[in-house]
PDB file of C-alpha atoms in Angstrom:
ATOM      1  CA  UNK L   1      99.170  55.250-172.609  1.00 43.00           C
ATOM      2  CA  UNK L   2      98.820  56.915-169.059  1.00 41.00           C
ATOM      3  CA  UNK L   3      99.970  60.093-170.477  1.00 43.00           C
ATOM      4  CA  UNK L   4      96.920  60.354-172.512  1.00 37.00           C
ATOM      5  CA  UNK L   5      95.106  58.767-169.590  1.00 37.00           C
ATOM      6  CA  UNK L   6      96.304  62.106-167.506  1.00 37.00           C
ATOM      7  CA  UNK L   7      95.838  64.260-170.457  1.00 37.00           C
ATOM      8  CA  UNK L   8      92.095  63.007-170.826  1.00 37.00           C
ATOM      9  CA  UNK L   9      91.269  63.185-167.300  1.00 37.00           C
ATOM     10  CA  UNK L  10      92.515  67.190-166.992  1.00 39.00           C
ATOM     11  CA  UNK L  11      90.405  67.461-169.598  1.00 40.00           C
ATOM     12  CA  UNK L  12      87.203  66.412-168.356  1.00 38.00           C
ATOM     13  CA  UNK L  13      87.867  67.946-165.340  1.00 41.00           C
ATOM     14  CA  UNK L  14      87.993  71.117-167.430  1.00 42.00           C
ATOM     15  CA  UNK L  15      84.032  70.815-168.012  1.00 42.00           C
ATOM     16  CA  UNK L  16      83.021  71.560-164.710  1.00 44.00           C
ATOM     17  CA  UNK L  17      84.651  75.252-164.790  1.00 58.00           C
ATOM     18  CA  UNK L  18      82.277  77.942-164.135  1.00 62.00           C
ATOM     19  CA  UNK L  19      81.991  81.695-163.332  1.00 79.00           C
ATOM     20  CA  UNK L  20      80.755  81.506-159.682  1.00 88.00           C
ATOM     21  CA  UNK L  21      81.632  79.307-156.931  1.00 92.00           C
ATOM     22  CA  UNK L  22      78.171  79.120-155.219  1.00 94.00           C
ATOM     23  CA  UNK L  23      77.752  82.902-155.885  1.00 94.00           C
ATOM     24  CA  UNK L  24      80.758  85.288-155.969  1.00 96.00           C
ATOM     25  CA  UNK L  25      82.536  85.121-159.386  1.00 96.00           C
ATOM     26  CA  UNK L  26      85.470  83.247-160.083  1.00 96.00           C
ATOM     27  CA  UNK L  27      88.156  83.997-163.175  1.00 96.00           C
ATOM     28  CA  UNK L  28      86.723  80.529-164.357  1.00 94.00           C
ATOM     29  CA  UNK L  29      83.853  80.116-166.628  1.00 94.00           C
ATOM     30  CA  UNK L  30      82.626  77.881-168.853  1.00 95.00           C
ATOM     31  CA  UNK L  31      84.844  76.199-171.938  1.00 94.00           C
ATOM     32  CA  UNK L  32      84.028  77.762-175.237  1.00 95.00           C
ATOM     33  CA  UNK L  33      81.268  75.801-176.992  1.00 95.00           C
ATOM     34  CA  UNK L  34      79.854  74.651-173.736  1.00 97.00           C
ATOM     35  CA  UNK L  35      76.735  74.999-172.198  1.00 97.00           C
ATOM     36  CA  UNK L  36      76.080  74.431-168.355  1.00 97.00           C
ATOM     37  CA  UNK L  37      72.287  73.738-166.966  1.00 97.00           C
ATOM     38  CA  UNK L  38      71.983  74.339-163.017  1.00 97.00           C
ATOM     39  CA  UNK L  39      68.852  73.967-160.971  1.00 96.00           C
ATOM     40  CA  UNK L  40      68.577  74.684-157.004  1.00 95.00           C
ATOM     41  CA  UNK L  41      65.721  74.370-154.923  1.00 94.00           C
ATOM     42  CA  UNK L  42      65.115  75.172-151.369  1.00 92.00           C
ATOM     43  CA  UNK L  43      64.592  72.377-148.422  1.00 91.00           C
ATOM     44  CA  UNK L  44      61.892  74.512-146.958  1.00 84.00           C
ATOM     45  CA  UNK L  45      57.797  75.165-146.878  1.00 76.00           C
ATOM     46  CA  UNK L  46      58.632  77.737-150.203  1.00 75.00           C
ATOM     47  CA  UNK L  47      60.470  75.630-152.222  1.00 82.00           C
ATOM     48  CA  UNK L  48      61.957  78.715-153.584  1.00 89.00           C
ATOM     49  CA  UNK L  49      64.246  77.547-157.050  1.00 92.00           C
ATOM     50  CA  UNK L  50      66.482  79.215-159.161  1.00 94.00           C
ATOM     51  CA  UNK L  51      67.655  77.895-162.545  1.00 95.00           C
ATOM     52  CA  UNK L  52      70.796  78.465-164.268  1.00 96.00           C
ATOM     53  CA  UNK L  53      71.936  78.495-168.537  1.00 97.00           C
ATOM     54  CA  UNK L  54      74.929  79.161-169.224  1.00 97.00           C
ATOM     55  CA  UNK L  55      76.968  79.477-172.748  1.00 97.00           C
ATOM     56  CA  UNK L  56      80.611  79.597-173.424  1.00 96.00           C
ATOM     57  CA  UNK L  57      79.928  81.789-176.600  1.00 96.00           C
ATOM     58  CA  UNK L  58      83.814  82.115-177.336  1.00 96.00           C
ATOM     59  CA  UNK L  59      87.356  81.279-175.344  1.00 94.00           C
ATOM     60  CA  UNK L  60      86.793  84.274-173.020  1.00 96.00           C
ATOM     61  CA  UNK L  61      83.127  85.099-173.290  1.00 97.00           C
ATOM     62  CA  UNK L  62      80.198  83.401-171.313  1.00 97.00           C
ATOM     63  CA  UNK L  63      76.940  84.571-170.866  1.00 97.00           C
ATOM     64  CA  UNK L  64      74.227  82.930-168.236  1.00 97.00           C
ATOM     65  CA  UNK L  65      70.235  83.306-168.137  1.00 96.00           C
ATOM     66  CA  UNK L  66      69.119  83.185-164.484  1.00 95.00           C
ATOM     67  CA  UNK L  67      65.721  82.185-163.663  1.00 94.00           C
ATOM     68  CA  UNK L  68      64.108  82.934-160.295  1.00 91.00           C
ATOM     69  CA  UNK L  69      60.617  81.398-158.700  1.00 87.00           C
ATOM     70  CA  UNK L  70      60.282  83.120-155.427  1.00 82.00           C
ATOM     71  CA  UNK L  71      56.977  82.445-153.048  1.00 75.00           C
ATOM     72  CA  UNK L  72      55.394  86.186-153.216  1.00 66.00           C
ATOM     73  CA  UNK L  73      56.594  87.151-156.901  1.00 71.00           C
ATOM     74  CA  UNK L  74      56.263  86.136-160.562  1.00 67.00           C
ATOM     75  CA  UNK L  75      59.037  83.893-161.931  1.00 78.00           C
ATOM     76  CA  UNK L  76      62.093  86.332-162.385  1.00 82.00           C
ATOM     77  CA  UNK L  77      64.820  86.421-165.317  1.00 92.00           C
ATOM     78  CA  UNK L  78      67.925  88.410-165.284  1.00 95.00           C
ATOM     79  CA  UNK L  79      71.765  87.273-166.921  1.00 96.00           C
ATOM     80  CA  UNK L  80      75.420  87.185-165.166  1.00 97.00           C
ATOM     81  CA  UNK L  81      78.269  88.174-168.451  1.00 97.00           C
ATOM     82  CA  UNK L  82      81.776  87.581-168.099  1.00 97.00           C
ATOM     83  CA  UNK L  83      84.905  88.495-169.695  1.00 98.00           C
ATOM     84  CA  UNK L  84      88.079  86.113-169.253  1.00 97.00           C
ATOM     85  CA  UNK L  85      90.936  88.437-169.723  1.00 96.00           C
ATOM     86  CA  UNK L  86      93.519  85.617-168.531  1.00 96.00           C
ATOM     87  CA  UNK L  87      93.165  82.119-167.873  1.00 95.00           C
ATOM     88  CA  UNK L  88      94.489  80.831-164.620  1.00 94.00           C
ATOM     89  CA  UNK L  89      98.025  78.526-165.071  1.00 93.00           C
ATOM     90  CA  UNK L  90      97.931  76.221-161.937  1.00 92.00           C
ATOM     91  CA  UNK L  91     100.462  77.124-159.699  1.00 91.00           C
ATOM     92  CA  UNK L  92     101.902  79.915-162.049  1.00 93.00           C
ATOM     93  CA  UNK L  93      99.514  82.819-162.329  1.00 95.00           C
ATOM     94  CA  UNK L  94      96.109  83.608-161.817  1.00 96.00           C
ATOM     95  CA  UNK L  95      93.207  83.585-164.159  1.00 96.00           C
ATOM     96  CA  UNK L  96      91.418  87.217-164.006  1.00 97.00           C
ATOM     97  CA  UNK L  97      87.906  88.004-165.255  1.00 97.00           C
ATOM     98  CA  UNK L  98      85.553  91.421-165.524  1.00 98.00           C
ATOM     99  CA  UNK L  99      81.961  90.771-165.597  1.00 97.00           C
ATOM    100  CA  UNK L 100      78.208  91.844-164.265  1.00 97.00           C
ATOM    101  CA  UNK L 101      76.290  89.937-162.193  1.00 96.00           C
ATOM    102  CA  UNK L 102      72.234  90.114-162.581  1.00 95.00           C
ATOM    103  CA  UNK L 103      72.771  92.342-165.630  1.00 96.00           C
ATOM    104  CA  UNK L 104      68.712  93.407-165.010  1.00 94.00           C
ATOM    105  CA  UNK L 105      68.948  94.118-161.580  1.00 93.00           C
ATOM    106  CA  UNK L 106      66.304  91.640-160.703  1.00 90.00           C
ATOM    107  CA  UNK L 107      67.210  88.591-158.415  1.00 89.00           C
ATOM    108  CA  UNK L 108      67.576  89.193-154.758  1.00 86.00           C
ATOM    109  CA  UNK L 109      71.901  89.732-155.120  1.00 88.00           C
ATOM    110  CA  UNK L 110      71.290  92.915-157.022  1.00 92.00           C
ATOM    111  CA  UNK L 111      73.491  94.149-159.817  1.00 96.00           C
ATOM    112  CA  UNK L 112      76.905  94.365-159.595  1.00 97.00           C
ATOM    113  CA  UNK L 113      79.844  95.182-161.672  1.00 98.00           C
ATOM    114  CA  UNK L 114      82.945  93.148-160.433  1.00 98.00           C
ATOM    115  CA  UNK L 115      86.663  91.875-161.140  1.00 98.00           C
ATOM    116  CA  UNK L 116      87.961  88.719-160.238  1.00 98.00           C
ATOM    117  CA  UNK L 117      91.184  86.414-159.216  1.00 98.00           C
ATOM    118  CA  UNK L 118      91.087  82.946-159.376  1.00 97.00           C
ATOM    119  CA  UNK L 119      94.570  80.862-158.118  1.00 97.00           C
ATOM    120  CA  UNK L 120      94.334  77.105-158.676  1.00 95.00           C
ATOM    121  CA  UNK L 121      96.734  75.039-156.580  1.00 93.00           C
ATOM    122  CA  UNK L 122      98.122  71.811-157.769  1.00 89.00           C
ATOM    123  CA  UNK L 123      97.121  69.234-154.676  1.00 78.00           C
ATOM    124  CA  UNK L 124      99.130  66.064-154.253  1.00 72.00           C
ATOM    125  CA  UNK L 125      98.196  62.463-153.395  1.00 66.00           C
ATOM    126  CA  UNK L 126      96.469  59.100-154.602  1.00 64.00           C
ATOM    127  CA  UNK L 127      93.157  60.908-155.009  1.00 61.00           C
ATOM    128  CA  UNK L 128      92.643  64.315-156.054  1.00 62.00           C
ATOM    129  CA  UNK L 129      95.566  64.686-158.084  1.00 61.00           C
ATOM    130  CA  UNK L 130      94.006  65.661-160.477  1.00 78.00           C
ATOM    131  CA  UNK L 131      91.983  68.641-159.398  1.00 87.00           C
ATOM    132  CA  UNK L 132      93.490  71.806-157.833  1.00 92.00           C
ATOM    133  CA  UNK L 133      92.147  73.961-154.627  1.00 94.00           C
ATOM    134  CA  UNK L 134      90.606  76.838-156.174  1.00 96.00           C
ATOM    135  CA  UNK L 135      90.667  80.245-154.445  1.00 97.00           C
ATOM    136  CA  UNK L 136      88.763  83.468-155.853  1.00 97.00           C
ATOM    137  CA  UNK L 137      88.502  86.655-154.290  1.00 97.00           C
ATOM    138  CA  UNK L 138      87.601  90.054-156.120  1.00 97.00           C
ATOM    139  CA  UNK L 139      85.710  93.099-155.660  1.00 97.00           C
ATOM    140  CA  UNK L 140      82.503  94.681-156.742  1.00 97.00           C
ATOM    141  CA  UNK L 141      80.836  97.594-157.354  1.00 97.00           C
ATOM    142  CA  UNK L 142      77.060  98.284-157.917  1.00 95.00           C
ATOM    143  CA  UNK L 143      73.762  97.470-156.022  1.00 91.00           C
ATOM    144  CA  UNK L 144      76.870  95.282-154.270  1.00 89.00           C
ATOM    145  CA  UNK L 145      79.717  97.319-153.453  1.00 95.00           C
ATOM    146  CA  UNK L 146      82.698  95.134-151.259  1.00 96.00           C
ATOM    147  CA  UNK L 147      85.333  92.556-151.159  1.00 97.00           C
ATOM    148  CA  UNK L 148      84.344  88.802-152.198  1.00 97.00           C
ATOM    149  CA  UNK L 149      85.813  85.509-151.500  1.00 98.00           C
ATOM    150  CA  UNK L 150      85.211  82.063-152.462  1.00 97.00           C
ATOM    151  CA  UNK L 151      87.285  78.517-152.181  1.00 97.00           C
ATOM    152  CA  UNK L 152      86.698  75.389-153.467  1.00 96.00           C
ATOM    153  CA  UNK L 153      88.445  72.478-151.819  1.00 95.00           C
ATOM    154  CA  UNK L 154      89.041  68.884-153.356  1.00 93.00           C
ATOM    155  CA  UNK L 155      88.641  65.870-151.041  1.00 91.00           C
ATOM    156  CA  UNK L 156      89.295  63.442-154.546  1.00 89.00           C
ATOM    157  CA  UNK L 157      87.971  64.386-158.152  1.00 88.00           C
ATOM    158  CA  UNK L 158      84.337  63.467-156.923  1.00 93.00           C
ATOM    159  CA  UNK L 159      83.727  65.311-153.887  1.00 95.00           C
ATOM    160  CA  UNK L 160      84.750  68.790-152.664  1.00 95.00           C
ATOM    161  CA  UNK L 161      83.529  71.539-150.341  1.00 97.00           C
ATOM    162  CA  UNK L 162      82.306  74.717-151.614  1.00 97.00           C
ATOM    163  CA  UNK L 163      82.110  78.082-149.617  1.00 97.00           C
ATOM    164  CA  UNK L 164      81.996  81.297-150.034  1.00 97.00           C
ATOM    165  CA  UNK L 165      81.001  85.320-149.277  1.00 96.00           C
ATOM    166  CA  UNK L 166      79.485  87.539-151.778  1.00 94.00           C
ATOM    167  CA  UNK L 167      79.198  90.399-150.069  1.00 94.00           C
ATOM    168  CA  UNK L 168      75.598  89.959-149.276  1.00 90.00           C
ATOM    169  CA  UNK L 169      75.923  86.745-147.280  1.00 92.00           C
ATOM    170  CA  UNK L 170      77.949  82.918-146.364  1.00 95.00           C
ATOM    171  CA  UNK L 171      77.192  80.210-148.526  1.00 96.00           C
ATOM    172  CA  UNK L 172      78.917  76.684-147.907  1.00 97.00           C
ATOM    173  CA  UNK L 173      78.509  73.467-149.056  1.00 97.00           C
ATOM    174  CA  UNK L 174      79.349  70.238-150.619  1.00 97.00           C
ATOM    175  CA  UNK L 175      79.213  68.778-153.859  1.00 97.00           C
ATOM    176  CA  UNK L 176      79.429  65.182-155.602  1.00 97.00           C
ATOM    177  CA  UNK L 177      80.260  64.246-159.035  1.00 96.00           C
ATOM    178  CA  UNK L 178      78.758  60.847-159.993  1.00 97.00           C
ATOM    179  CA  UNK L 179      79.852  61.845-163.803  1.00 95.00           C
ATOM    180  CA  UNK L 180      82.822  64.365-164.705  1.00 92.00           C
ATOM    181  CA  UNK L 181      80.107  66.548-166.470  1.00 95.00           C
ATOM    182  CA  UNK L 182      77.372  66.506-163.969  1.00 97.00           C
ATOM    183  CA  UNK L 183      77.273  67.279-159.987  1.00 97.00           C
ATOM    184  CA  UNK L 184      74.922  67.159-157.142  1.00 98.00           C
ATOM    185  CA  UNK L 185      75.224  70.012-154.445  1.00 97.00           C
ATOM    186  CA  UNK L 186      74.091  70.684-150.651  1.00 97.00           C
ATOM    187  CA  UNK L 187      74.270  74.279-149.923  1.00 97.00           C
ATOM    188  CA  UNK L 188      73.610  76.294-146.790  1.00 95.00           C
ATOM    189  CA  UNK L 189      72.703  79.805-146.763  1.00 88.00           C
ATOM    190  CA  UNK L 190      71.521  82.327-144.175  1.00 81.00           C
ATOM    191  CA  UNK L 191      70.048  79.510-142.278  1.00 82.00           C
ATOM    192  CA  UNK L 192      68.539  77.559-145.558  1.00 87.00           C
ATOM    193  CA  UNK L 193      69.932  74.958-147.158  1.00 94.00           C
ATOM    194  CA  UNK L 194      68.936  73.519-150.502  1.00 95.00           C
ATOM    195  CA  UNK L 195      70.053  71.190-153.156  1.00 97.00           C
ATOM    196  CA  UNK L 196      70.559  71.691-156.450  1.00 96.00           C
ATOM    197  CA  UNK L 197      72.426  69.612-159.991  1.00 97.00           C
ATOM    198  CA  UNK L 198      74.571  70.550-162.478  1.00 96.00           C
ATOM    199  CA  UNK L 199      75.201  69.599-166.122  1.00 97.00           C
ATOM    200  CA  UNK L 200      77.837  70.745-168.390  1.00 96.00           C
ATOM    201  CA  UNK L 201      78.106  69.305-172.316  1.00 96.00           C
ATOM    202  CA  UNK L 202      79.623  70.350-175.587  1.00 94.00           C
ATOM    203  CA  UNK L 203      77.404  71.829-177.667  1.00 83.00           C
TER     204      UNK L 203
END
């Protein structure tokens, strides 16, 4: 009985994997026949938003429609691909993915053509047992041309801190899990901070 206990709960934290941590990519991305829904809105006078839908369309393939309101321009649309060549074994080998981020060349990141490394470290203890410290770093190439790192850091299964550097900028952060398929987040960035959900379900 606890094995399948264990077995169930590695499993639902499997829903929550995704192909950015705030904004670099990660080797992680959403679980075939998945779809995640992501919405973050700005704490300030523009209430700037973004919106997120993405698909795991196979085992390694997930594609995500980004959509952008910005203050001074019409509501923007672009979409982040990525290719899981090898998924990550915790505390064996990393997980590596290829992909493009802002495939139009639309948001304010800018196209970029990138490969990534995601480790995932087993953590001990009472309370996050269960879910590993993730580290992802990678390059890019593109509109974005640099080095990119991004961690993600397990307090227990429900609450972690986020951060990371995509080249363009710092983003940090914490995030909640009321639910094992859905999450609240705080994020700061470039002197903003905002707060945004996520939803992941099979499909």
């Amino acid at each position: 009985m606890r094995g399948l206990i264990i077995v169930a709960l590695v499993g639902l934290a499997g829903l929550s994997f995704a192909d950015r941590i705030i904004l670099a990519p990660s080797a992680l991305k959403v679980r075939n026949r998945h779809v995640r829904f992501e919405y973050d809105v700005e704490l300030n006078r523009n209430r700037n938003a973004r919106g997120y839908l993405a698909v795991g369309m196979t085992r390694e393939i997930e594609a995500e429609l980004i959509l952008d309101r910005v203050e001074s321009k019409p509501d923007l649309a672009s979409l982040n691909l990525s290719y899981q060549y090898l998924p990550c074994i915790v505390d064996a080998a990393p997980g590596i993915s290829i992909g493009v981020q802002d495939l139009m060349d639309r948001t304010i990141e800018r196209r970029m053509a990138y490969v990534a490394f995601t480790y995932r470290f087993g953590m001990d203890g009472p309370h996050n047992s269960f879910t590993p410290l993730e580290l992802s770093l990678g390059f890019g190439v593109g509109r974005r041309n640099g080095v990119f790192v991004g961690v993600m850091v397990p307090f227990t299964w429900q609450f972690r801190l986020l951060a990371d550097h995509n080249i363009r900028g710092v983003s940090a952060g914490l995030e909640y899990f009321p639910l094992h398929n859905a999450s609240l987040r705080w994020i700061f960035r470039e002197g903003q901070s905002q707060i945004g959900m996520r939803w992941t379900s099979r499909w």
